[in-house]
Short mmCIF file of C-alpha atoms and ligand atoms in Angstrom, two decimals:
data_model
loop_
_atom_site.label_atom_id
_atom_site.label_comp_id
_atom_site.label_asym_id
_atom_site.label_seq_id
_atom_site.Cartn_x
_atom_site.Cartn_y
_atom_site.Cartn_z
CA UNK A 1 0.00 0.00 0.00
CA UNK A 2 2.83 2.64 1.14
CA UNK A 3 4.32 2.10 -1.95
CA UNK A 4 1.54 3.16 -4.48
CA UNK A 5 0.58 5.81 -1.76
CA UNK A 6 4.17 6.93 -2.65
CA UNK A 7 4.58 6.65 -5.96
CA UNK A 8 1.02 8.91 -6.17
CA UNK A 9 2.25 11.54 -3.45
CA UNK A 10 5.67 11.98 -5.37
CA UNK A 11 3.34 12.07 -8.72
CA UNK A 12 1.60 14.84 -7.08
CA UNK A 13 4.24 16.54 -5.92
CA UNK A 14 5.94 16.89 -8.87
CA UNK A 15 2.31 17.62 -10.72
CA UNK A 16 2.14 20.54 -8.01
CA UNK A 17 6.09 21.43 -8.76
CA UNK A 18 5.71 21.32 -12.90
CA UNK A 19 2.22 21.42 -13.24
CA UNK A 20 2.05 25.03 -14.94
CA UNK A 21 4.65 23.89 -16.94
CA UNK A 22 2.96 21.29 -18.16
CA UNK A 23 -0.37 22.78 -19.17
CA UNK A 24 1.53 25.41 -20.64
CA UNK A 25 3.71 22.90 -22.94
CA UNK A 26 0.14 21.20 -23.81
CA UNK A 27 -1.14 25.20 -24.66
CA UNK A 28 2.01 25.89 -26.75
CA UNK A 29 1.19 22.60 -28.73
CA UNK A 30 -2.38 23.05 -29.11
CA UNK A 31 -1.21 27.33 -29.95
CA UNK A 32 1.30 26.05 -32.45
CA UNK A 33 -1.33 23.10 -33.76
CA UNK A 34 -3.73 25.88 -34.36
CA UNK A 35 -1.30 28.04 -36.22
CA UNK A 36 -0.09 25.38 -38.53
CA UNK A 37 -3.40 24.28 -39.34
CA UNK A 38 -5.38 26.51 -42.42
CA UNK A 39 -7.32 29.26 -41.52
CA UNK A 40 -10.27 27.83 -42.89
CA UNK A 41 -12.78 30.52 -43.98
CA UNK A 42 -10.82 33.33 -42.84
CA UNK A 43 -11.70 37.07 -44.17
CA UNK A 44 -9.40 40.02 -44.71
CA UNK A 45 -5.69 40.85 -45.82
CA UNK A 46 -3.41 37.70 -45.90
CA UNK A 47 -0.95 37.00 -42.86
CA UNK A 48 2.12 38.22 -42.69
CA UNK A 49 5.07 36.09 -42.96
CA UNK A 50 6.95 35.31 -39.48
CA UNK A 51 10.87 34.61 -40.23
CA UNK A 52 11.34 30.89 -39.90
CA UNK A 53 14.22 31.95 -37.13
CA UNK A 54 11.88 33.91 -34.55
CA UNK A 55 9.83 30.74 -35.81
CA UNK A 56 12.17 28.41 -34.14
CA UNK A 57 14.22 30.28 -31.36
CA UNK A 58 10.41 31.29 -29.80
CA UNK A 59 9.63 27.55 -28.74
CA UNK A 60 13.18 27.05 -27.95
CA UNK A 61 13.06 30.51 -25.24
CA UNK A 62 9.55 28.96 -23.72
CA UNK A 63 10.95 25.75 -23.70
CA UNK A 64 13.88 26.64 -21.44
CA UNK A 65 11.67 28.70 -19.02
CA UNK A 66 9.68 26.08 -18.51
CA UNK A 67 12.96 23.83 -17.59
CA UNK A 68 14.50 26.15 -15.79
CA UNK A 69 11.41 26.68 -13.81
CA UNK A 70 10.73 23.28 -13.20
CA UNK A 71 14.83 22.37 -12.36
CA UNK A 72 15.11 25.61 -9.97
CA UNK A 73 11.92 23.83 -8.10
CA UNK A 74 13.54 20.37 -7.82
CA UNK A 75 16.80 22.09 -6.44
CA UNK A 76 15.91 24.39 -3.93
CA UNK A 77 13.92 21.22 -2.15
CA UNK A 78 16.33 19.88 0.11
CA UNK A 79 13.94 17.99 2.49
CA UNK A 80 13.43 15.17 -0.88
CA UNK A 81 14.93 12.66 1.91
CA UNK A 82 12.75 9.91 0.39
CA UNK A 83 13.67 10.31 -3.23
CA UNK A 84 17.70 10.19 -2.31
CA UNK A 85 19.15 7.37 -4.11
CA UNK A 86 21.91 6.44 -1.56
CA UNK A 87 18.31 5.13 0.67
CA UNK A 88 16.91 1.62 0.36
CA UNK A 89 14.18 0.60 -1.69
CA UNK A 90 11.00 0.38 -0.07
CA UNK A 91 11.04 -2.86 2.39
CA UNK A 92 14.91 -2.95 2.85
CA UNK A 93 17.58 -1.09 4.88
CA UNK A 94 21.12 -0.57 5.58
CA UNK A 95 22.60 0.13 8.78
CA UNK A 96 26.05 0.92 9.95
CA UNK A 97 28.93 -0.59 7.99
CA UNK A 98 26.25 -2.68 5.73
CA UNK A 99 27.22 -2.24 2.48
CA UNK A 100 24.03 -3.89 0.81
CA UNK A 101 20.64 -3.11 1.60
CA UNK A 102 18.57 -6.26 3.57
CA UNK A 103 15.00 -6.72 3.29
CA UNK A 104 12.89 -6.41 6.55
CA UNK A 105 13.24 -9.06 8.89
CA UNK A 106 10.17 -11.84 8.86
CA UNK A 107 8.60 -12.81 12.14
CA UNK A 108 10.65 -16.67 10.94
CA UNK A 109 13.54 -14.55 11.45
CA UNK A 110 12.78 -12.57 14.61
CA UNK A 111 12.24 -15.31 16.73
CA UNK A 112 15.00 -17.17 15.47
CA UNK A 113 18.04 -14.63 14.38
CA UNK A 114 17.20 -12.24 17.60
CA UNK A 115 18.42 -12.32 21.20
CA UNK A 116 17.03 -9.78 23.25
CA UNK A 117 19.17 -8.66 26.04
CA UNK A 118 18.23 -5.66 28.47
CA UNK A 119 15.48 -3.62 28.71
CA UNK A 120 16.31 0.24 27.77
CA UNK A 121 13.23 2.04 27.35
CA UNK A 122 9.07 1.99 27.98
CA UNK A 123 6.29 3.95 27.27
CA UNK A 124 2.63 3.27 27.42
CA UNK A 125 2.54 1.56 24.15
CA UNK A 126 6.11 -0.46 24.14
CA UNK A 127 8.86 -2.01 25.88
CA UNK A 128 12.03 -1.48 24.35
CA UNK A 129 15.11 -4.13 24.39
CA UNK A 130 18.32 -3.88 23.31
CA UNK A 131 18.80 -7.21 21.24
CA UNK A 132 21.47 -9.11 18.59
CA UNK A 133 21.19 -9.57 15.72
CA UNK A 134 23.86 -11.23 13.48
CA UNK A 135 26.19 -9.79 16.19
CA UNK A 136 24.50 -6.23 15.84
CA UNK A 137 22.76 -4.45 18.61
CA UNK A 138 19.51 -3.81 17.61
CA UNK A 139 16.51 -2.48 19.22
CA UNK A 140 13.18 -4.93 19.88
CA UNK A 141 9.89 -3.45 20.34
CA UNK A 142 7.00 -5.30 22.06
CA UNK A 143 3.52 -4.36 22.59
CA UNK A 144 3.24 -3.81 26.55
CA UNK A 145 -0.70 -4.58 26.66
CA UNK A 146 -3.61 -5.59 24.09
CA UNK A 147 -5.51 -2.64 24.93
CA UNK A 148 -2.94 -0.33 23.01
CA UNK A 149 -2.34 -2.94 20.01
CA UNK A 150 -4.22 -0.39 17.77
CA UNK A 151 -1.72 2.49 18.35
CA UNK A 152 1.00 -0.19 18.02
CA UNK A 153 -0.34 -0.63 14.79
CA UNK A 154 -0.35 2.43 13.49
CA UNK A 155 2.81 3.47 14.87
CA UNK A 156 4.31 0.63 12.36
CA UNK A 157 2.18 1.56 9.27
CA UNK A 158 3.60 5.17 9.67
CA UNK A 159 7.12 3.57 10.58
CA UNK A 160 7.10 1.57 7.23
CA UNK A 161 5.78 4.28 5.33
CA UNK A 162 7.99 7.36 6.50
CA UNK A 163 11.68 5.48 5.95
CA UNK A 164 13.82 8.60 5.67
CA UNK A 165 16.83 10.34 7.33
CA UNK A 166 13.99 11.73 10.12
CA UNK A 167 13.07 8.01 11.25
CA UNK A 168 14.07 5.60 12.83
CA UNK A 169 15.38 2.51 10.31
CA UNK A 170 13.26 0.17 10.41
CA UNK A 171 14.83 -3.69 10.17
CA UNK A 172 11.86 -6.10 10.86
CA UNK A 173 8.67 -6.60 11.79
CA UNK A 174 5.83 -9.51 13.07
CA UNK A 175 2.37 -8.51 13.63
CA UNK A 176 1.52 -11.69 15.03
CA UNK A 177 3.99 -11.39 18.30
CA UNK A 178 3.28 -7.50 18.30
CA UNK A 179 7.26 -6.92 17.69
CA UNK A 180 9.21 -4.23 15.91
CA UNK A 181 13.02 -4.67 14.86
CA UNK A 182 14.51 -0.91 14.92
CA UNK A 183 18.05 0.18 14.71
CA UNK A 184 19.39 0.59 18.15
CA UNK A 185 20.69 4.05 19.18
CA UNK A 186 23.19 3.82 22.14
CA UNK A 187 22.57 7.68 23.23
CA UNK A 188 19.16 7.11 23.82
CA UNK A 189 16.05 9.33 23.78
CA UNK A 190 16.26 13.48 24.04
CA UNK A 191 15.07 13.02 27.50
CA UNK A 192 19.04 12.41 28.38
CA UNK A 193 20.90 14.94 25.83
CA UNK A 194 21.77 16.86 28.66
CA UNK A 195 23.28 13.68 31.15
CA UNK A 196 24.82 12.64 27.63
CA UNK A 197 26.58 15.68 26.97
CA UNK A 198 27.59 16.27 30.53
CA UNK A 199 30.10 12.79 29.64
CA UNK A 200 33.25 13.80 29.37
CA UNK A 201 33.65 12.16 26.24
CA UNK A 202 31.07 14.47 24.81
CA UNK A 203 31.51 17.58 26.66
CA UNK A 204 33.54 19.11 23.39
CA UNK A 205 30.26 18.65 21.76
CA UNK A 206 27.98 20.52 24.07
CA UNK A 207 28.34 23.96 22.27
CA UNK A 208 25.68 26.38 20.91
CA UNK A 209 26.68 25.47 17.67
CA UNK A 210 25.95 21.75 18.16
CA UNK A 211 23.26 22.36 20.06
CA UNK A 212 21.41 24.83 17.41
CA UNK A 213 21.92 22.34 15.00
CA UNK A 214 19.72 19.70 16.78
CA UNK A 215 17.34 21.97 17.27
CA UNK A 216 17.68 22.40 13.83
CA UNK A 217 17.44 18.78 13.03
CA UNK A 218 13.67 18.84 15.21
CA UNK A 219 12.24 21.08 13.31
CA UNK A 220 12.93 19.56 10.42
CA UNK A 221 11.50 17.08 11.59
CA UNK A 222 8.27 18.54 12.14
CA UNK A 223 8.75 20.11 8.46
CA UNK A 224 9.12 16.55 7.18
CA UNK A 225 5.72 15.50 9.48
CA UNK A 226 3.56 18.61 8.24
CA UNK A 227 4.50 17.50 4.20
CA UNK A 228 4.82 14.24 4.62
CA UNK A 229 4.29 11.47 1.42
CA UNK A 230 1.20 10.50 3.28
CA UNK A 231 0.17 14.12 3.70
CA UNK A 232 0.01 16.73 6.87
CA UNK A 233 0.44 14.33 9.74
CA UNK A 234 0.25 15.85 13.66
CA UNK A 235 2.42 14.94 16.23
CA UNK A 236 0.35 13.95 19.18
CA UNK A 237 2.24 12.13 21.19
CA UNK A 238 3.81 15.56 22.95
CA UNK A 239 1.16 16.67 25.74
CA UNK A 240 4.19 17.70 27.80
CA UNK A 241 8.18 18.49 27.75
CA UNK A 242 9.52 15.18 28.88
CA UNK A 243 6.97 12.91 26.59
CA UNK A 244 7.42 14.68 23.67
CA UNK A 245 11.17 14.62 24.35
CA UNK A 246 11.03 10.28 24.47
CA UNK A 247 9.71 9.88 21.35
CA UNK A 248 12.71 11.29 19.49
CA UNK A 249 16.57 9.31 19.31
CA UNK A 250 19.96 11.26 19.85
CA UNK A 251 22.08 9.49 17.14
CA UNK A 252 25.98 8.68 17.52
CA UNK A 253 26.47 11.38 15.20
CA UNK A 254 24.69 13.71 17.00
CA UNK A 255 21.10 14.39 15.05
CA UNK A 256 17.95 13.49 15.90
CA UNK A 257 15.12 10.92 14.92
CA UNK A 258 11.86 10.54 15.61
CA UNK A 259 11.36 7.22 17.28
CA UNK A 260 7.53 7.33 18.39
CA UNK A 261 5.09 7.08 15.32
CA UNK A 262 1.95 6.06 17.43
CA UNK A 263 0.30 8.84 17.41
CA UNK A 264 0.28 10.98 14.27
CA UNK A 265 -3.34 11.35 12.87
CA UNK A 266 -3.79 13.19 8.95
CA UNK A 267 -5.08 16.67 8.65
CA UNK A 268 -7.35 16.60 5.58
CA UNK A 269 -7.45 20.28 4.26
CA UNK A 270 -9.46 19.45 1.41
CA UNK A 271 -12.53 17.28 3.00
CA UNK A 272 -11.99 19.56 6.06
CA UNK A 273 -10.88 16.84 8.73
CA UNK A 274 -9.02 17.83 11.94
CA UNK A 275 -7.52 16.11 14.71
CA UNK A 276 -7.76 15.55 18.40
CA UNK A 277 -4.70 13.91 20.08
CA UNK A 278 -6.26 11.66 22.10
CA UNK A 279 -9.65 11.80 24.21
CA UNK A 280 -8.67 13.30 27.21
CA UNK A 281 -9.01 16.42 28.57
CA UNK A 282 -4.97 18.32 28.11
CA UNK A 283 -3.70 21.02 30.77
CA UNK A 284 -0.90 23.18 31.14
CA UNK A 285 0.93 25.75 28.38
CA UNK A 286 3.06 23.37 27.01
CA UNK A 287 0.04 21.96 24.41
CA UNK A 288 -1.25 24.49 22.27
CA UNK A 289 -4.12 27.02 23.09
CA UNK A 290 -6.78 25.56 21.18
CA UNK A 291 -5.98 21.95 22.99
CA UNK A 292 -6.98 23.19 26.21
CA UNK A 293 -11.20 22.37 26.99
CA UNK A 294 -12.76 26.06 26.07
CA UNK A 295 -15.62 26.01 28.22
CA UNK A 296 -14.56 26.70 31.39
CA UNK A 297 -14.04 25.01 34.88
CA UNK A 298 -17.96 25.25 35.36
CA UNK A 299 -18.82 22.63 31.78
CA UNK A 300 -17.24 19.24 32.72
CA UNK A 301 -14.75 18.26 29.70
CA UNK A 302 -16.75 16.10 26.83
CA UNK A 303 -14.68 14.66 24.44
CA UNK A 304 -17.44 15.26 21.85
CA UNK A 305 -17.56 19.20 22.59
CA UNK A 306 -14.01 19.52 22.53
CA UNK A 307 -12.79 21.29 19.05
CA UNK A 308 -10.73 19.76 16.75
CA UNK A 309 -7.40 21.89 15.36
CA UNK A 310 -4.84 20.93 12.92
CA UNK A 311 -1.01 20.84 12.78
CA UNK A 312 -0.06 24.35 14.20
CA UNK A 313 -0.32 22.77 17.86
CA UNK A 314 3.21 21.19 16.63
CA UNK A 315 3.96 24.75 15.98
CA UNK A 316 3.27 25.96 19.32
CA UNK A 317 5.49 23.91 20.69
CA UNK A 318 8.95 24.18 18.49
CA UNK A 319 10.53 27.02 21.09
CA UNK A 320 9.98 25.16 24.52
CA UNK A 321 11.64 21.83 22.86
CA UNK A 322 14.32 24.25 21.29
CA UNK A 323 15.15 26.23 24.17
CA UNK A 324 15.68 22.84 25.56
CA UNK A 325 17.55 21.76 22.93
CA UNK A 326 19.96 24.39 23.07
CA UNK A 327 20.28 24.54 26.66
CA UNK A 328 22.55 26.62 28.72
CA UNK A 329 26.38 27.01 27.66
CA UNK A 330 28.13 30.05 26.53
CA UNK A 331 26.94 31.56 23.42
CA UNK A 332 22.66 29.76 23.82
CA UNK A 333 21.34 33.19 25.07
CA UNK A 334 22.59 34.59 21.65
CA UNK A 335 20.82 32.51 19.87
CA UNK A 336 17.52 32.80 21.64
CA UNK A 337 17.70 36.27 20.90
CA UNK A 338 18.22 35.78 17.33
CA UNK A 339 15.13 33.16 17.75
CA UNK A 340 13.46 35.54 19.67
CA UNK A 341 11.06 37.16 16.87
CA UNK A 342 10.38 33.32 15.21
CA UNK A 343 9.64 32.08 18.53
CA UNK A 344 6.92 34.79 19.16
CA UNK A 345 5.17 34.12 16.29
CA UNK A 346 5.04 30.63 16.85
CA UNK A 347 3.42 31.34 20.43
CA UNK A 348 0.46 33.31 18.39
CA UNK A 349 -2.83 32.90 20.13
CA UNK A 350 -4.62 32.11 16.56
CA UNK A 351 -2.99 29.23 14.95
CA UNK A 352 -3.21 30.48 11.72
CA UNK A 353 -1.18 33.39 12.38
CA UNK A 354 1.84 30.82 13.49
CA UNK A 355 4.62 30.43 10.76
CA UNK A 356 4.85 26.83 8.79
CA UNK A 357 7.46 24.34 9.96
CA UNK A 358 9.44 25.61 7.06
CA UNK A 359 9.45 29.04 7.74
CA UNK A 360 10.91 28.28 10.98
CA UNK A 361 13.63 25.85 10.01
CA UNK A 362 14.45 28.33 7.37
CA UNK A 363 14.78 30.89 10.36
CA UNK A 364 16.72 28.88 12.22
CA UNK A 365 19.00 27.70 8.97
CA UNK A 366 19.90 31.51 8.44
CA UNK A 367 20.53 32.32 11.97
CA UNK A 368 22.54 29.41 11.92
CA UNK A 369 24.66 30.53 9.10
CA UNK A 370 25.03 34.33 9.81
CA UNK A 371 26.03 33.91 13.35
CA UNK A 372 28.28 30.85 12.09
CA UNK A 373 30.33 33.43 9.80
CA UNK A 374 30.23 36.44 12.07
CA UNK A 375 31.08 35.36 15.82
CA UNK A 376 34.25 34.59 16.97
CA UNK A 377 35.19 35.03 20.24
CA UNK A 378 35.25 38.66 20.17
CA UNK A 379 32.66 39.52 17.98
CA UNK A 380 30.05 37.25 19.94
CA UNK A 381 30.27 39.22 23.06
CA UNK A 382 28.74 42.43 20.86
CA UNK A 383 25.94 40.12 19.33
N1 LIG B 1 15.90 2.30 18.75
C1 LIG B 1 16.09 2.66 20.01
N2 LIG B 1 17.34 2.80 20.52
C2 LIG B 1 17.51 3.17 21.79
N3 LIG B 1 16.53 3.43 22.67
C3 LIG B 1 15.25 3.30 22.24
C4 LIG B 1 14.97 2.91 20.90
N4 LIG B 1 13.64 2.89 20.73
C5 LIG B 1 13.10 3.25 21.91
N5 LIG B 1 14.06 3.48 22.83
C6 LIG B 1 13.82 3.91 24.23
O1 LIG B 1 12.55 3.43 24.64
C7 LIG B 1 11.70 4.53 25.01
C8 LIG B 1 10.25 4.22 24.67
O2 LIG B 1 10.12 4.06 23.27
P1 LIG B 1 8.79 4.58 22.52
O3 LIG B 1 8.86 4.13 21.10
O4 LIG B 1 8.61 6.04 22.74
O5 LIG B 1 7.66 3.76 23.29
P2 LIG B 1 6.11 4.14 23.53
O6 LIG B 1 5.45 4.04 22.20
O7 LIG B 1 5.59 3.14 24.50
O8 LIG B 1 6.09 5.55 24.06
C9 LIG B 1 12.28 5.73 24.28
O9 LIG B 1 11.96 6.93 24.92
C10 LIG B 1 13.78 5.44 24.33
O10 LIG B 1 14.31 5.81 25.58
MG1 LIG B 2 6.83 7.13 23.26
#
């Protein structure tokens, strides 16, 4: 199914990058069909005679707006993780020194190839061992109770279907013992970044520079969830600081994936169709505005009264996981100031009014790069 959703998305997409393009190649035929064809009944003085060169260098001067149009599009998309040919077809994957690409494990091989060890990690949905496989450490996923078997579920549709530098590598999978092969990622969840960088073997690492850059990497993240292949997906799973921050990996080379697919329901623009992440009623000012029960203490919460909204609650959120993200070493403050005016719009009261995930990462891309050319020691004190 993923595949063919795929295939159409990427159809789309490039029907949504090329499209005028297109229609206006199929006008320029049916233009130059007409012209070539005889002017039946026509009245008046004959027509003048074009030069047979403008003739020819005309379609030629359309024809190369319409490729550099559609060849400046493809370019300046950088986020076309899924399209990059160094990736795995769909159903396979590589992982560290693997040179070939594997096809997903079977549940025939997941009982017999893997040998889970220790536990690591546990949420509501799964339990989390670190396991072997062909002398590998992996990561095995099982289903912690039969009530939750449907988010489980989903969690591994989206997982199969959203392969890409943002996720988590998939390696295996069997329904039937409610189990999920992942690639294992040593540094754990964001909930440790800052135990991990306090090691002294990272401790060179924990700079602003590495630490904008992961923030970076999360909102790209979000970018990648918002125009996803399967369309604008939500990221629900984040009613607080410390949940949202367990659902995304710290990887050896310091970015970030998102681990935690449970919970990411489709916002339909066309056929109208919000979300609600979950049925319960949400408190505090991490979640978004509109994700707080509107009716006042004096209406008990009804799940059926409460509003849907759509993906700008992920929005809301990007500066208290970012100021996380970048902590507090010499040189973060800067950068929250440079934030500062992206970070207010995000915290608009309407949700509309909040900037796209892209807008943002592209905010934080060019703060990245401006106070990456311009602050040296010296220079960063006057910033
Ligand atoms: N591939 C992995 N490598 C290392 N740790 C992991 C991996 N997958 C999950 N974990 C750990 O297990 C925890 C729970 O995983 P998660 O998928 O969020 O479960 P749940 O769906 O129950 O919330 C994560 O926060 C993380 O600490
Ligand atoms: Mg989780």
């Amino acid at each position: 199914m993923s595949t063919g959703v795929l295939e159409d998305a990427r159809r789309e997409r490039w029907r949504e990058r090329c499209g005028p393009g297109i229609s206006m190649r199929k006008e320029l035929t049916e233009a130059s069909a007409m012209e070539t064809r005889p002017q039946e009944g026509r009245k008046g003085p004959p027509p003048r005679d074009v030069p047979p060169a403008v003739g020819l260098l005309l379609p030629m001067a359309l024809m190369n707006a319409l490729l550099y149009l559609c060849l400046d599009r493809l370019f300046i998309s950088p986020r076309r993780s899924a399209e990059d040919p160094t990736r795995c077809p769909h159903g396979h994957f590589r992982m560290g020194p693997m040179s070939n690409c594997s096809p997903w494990l079977s549940c025939e091989q997941l009982r017999t190839e893997v040998r889970q060890m220790k536990r690591v990690g546990e949420g509501a949905v799964k339990r989390v061992f670190l396991s072997e496989w062909k002398e590998r450490k992996v990561a095995l996923s099982r289903l912690t109770r039969l009530e939750v078997r449907d988010d489980f579920l989903h969690g591994l549709r989206m997982l199969k279907s959203l392969q890409s530098e943002h996720v988590v590598t998939l390696l295996g999978y069997c329904e039937d013992d409610n189990s999920i092969l992942t690639e294992y990622h040593p540094l754990g969840s964001l909930s440790s970044l800052e135990a991990t960088l306090n090691l002294s073997k990272y401790r060179s690492t924990n700079t602003w520079q590495h630490r904008l850059q992961l923030a970076l990497g999360y909102v790209a993240i979000i970018d990648f969830l918002h125009r996803s292949p399967l369309g604008t997906l939500v990221m629900c799973d984040s009613s607080d600081l410390p949940k949202t921050l367990s659902q995304y990996l710290l990887t050896a080379n310091f970015s970030i994936v998102l681990n935690d697919l449970d919970a990411l329901p489709l916002v339909n623009r066309s056929t109208g169709a919000l979300v609600k992440c979950g049925h319960r009623e949400l408190r505090g000012d991490f979640v978004a505005p509109e994700q707080l029960w509107p009716y006042g203490e004096d209406v008990p919460f009804h799940d059926d009264l409460m509003p849907a909204y759509d993906e700008k609650i992920d929005i809301w959120k990007i500066p208290d996981v970012s100021s996380f993200l970048l902590g507090h070493v010499e040189g973060s403050d800067m950068v929250r100031f440079h934030l500062f005016d992206i970070h207010k719009a995000c915290k608009s009261q309407t949700p509309a009014e909040r900037p796209t995930a892209q807008d943002v990462l592209d905010t934080y891309q060019k703060v990245l790069n401006l106070l990456r050319d311009t602050t040296t020691p010296q220079t960063r004190e006057m910033l």
